[in-house]
PDB file of C-alpha atoms and ligand atoms in Angstrom:
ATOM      1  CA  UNK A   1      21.608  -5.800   3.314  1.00 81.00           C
ATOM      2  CA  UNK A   2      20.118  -5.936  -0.369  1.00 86.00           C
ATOM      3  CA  UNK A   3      21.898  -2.910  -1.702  1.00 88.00           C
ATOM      4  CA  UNK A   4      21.219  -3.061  -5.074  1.00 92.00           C
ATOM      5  CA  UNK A   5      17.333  -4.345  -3.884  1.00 92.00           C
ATOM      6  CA  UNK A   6      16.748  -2.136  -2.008  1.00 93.00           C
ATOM      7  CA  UNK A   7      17.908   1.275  -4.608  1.00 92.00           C
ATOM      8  CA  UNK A   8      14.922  -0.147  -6.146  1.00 94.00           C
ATOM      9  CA  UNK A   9      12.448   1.142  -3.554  1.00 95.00           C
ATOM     10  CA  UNK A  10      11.234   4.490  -4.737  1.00 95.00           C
ATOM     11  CA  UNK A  11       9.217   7.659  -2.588  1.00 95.00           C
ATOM     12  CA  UNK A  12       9.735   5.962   0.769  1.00 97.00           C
ATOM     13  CA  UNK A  13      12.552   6.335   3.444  1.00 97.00           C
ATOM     14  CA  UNK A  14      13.477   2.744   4.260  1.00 97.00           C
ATOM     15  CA  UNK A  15      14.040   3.901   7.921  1.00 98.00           C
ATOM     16  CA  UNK A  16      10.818   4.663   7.270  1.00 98.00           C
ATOM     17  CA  UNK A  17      10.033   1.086   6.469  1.00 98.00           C
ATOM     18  CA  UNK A  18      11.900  -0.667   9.185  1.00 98.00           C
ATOM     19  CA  UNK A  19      10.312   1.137  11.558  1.00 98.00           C
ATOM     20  CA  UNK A  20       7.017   0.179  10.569  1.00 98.00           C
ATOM     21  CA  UNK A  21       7.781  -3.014   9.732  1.00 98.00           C
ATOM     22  CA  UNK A  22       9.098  -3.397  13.271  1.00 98.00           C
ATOM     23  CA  UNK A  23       5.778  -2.510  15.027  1.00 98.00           C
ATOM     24  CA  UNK A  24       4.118  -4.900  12.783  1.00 98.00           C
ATOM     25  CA  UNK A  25       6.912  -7.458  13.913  1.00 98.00           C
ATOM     26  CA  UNK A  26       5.969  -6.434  17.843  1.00 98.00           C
ATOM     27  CA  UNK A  27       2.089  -7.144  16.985  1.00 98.00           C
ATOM     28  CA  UNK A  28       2.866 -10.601  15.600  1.00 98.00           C
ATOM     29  CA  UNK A  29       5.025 -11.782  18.161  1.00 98.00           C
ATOM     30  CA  UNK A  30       2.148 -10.631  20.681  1.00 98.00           C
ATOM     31  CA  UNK A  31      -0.579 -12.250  18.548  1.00 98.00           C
ATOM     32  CA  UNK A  32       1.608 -15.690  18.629  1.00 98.00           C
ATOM     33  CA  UNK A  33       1.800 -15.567  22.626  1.00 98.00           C
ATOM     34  CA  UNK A  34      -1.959 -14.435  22.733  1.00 97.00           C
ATOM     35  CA  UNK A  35      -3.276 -17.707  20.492  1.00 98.00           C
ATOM     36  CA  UNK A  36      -0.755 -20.358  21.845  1.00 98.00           C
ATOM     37  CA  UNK A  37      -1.694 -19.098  25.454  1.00 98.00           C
ATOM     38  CA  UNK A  38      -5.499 -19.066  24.439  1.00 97.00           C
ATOM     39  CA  UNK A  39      -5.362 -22.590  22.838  1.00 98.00           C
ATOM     40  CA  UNK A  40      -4.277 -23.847  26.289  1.00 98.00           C
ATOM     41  CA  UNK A  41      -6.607 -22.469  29.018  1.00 97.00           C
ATOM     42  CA  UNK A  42      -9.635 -21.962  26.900  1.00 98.00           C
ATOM     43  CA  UNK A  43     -12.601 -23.605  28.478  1.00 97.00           C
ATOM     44  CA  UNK A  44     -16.666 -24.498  27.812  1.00 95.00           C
ATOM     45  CA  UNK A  45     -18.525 -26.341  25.299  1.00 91.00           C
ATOM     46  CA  UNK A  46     -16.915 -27.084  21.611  1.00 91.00           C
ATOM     47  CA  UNK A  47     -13.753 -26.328  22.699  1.00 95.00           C
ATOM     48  CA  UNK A  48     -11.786 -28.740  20.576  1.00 96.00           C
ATOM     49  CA  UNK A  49     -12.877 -26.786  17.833  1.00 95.00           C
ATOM     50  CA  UNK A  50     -11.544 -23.794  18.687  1.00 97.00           C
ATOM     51  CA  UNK A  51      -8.344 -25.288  20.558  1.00 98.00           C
ATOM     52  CA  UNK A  52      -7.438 -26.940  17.263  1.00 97.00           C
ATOM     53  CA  UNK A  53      -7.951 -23.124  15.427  1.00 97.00           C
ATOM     54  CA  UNK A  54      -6.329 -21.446  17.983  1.00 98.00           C
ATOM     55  CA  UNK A  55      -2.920 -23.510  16.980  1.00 98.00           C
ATOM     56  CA  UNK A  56      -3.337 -23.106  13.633  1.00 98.00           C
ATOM     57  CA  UNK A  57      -3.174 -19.436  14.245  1.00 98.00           C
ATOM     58  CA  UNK A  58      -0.394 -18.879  16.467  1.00 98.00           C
ATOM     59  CA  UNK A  59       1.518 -21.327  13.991  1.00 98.00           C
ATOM     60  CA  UNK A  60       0.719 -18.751  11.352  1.00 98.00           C
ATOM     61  CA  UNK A  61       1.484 -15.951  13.466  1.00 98.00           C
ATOM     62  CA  UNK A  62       4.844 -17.487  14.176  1.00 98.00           C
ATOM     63  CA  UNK A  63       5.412 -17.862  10.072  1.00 98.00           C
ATOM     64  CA  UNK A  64       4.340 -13.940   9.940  1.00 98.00           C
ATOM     65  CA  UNK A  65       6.709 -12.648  12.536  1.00 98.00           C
ATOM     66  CA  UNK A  66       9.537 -14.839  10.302  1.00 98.00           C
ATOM     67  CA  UNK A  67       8.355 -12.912   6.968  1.00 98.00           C
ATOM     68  CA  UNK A  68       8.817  -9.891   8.475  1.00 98.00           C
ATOM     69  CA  UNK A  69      11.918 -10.582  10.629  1.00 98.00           C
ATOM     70  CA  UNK A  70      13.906 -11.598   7.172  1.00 98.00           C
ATOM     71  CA  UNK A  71      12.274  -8.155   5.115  1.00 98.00           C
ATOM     72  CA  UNK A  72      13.290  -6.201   8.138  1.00 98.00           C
ATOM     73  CA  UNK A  73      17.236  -7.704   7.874  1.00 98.00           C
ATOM     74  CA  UNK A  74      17.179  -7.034   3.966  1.00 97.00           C
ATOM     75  CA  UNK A  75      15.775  -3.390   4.431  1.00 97.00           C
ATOM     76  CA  UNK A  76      19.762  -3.389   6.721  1.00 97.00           C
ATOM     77  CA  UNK A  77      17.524  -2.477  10.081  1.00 98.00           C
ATOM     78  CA  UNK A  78      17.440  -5.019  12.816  1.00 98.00           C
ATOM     79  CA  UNK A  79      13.865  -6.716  14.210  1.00 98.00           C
ATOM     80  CA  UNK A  80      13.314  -5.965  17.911  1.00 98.00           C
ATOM     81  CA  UNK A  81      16.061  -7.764  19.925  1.00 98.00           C
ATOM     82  CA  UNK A  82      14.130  -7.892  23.429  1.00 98.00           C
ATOM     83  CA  UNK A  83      10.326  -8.681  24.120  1.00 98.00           C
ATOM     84  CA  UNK A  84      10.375  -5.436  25.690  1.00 98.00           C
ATOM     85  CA  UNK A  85      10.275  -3.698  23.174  1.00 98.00           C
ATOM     86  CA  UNK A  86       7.329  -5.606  21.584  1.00 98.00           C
ATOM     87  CA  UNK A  87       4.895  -3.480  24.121  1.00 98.00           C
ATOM     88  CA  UNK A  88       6.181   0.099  23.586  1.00 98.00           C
ATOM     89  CA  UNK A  89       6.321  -0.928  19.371  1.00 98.00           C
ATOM     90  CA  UNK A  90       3.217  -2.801  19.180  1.00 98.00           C
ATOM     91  CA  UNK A  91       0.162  -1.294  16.831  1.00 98.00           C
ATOM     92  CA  UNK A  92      -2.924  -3.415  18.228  1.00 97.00           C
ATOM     93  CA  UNK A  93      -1.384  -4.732  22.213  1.00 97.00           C
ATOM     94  CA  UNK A  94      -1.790  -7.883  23.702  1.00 95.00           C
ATOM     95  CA  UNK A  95      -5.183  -8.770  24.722  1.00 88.00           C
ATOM     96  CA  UNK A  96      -4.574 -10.518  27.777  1.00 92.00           C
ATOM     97  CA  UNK A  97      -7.278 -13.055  28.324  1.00 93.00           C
ATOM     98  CA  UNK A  98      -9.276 -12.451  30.839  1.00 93.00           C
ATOM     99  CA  UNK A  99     -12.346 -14.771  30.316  1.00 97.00           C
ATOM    100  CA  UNK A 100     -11.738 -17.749  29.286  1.00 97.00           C
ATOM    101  CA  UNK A 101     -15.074 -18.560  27.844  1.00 97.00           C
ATOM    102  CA  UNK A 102     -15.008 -19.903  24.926  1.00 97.00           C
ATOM    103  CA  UNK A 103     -17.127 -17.326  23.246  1.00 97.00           C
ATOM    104  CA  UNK A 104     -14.901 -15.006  25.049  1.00 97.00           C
ATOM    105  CA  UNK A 105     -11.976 -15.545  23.488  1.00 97.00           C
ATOM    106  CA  UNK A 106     -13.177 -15.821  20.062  1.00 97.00           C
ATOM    107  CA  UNK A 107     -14.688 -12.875  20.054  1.00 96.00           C
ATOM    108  CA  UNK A 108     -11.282 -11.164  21.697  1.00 96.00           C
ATOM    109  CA  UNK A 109      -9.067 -12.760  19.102  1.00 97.00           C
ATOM    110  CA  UNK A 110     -11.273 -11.873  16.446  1.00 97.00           C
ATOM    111  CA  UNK A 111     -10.674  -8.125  17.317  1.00 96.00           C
ATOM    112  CA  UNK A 112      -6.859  -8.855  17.242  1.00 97.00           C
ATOM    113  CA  UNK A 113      -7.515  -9.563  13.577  1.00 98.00           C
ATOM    114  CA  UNK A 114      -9.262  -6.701  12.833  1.00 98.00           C
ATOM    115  CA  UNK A 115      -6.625  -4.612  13.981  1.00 98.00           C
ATOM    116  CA  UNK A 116      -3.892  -6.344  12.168  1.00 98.00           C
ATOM    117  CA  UNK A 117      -6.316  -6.173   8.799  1.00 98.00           C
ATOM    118  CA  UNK A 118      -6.302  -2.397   9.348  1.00 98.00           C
ATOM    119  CA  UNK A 119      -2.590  -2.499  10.108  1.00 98.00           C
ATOM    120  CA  UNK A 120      -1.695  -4.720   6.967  1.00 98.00           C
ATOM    121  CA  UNK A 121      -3.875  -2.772   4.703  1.00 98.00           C
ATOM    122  CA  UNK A 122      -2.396   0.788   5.583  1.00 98.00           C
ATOM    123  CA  UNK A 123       1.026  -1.125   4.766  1.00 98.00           C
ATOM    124  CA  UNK A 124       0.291  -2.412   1.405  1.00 98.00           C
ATOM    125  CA  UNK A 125      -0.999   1.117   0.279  1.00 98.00           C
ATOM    126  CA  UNK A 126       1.622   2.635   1.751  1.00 98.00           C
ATOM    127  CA  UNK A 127       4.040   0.237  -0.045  1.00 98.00           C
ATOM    128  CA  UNK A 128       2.229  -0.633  -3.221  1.00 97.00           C
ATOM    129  CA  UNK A 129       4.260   0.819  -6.204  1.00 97.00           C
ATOM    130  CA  UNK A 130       7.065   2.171  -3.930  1.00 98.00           C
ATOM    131  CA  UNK A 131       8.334  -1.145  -2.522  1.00 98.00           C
ATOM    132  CA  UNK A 132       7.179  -4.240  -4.392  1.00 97.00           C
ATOM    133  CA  UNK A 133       8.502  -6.959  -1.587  1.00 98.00           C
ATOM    134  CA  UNK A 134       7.373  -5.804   1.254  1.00 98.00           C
ATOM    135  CA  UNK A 135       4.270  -4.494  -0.970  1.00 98.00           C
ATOM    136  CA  UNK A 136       4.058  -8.757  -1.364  1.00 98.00           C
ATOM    137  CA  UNK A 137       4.834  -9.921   2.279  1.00 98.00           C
ATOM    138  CA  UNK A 138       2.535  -7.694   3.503  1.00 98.00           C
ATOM    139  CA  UNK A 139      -0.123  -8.352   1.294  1.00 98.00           C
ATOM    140  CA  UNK A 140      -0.094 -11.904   1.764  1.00 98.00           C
ATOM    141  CA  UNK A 141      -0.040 -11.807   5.294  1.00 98.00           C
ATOM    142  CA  UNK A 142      -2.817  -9.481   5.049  1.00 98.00           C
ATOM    143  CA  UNK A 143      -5.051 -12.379   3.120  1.00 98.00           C
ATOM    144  CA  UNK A 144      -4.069 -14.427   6.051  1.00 98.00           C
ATOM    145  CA  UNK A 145      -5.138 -12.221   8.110  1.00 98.00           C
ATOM    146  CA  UNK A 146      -8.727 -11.709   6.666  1.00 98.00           C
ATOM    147  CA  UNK A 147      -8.999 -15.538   6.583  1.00 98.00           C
ATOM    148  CA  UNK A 148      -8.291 -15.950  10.310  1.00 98.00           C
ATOM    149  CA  UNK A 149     -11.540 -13.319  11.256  1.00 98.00           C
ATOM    150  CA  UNK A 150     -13.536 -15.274   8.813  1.00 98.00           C
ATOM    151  CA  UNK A 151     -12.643 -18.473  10.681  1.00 97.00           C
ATOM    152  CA  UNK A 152     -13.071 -17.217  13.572  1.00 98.00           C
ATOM    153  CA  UNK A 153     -16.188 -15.084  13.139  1.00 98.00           C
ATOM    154  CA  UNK A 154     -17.875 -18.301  11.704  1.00 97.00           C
ATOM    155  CA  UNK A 155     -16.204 -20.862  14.687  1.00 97.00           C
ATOM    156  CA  UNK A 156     -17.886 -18.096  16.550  1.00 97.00           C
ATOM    157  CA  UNK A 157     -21.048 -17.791  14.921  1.00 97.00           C
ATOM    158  CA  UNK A 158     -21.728 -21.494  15.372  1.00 96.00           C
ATOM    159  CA  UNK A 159     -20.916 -22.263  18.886  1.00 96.00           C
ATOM    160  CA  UNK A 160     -23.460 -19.619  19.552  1.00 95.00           C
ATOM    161  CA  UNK A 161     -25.854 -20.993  17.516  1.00 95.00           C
ATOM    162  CA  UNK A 162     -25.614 -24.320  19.341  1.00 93.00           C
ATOM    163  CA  UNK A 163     -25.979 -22.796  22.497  1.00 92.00           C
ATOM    164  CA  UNK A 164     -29.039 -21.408  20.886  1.00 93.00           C
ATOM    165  CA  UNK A 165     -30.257 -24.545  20.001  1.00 94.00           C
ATOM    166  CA  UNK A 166     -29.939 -25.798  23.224  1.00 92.00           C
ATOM    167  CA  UNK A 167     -31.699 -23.471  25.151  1.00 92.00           C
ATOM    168  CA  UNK A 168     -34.432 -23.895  22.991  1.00 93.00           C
ATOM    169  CA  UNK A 169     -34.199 -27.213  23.218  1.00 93.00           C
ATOM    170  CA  UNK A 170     -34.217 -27.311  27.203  1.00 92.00           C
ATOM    171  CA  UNK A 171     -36.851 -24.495  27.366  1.00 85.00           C
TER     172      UNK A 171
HETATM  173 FE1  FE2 B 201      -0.224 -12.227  11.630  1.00 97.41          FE
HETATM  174 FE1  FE2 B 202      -3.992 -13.391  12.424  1.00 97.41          FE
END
């Protein structure tokens, strides 16, 4: 543990932190499984596209779940030790996929990330002037987040416009 780090923290319990910190830790975890499984049983048209996205994501899931793991072990608490735990801790659930459309799943995992930016951004105002590192971890995994809706909303936005086009183009 960081002692003399973490006497810096000021207005907030850092049990207080941990334990937040934690459910974010449960979320990420989830939000890994839920992109790496996605990225291997999506189906239907442009898939590539979205496989290759899909990776990228859990990848960066992965890296978030690390941030937090190593903030969590500085604060002195301990990250979640069994998977278990992940569902009775977690903020947004796992969004088991259920169809495996495409458009489906983008438009499930896109909700995932709007949960976690409403997660990340009650952290960093929570944090912001009272704990300046996780203030910083959670802020840039917050800008992560906001970039993975945008990629997905616009992955998204033109597979359906494709399908558009071909309907038109068939009609
Ligand atoms: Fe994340
Ligand atoms: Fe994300």
């Amino acid at each position: 543990m960081a002692k003399f780090g973490n006497s810096i923290i000021k207005g907030l319990e850092i049990s207080e932190i941990i334990t937040v910190l934690n459910k974010a830790y449960a979320d990420e975890w989830l939000a890994y499984y839920q992109y790496f499984i996605e990225a291997k049983v999506v189906k239907g048209i442009m898939k590539d596209a979205a496989i290759a996205e899909l990776i990228q994501h859990a990848a960066d899931e992965l890296r978030h779940a690390d941030m937090v793991a190593n903030r969590i072990l500085q604060l002195g608490g301990t990250p979640l030790l069994n998977p278990k735990d992940w569902f009775t801790h977690t903020n947004c659930g796992y969004g088991e996929p259920k169809d495996l459309d495409v458009v489906s799943i983008l438009k499930d995992s896109i909700k995932g990330e709007q949960c976690a930016i409403s997660i990340y951004s009650k952290l960093v105002d929570m944090t912001r002037d009272k704990d300046i590192v996780t203030y910083d971890i959670v802020s840039q995994i917050l800008a992560d987040e906001v970039e993975h809706e945008e990629d997905l909303q616009a992955l998204h936005d033109d597979i359906t416009e494709f399908i558009t086009d071909i309907k038109k183009s068939l009609s």
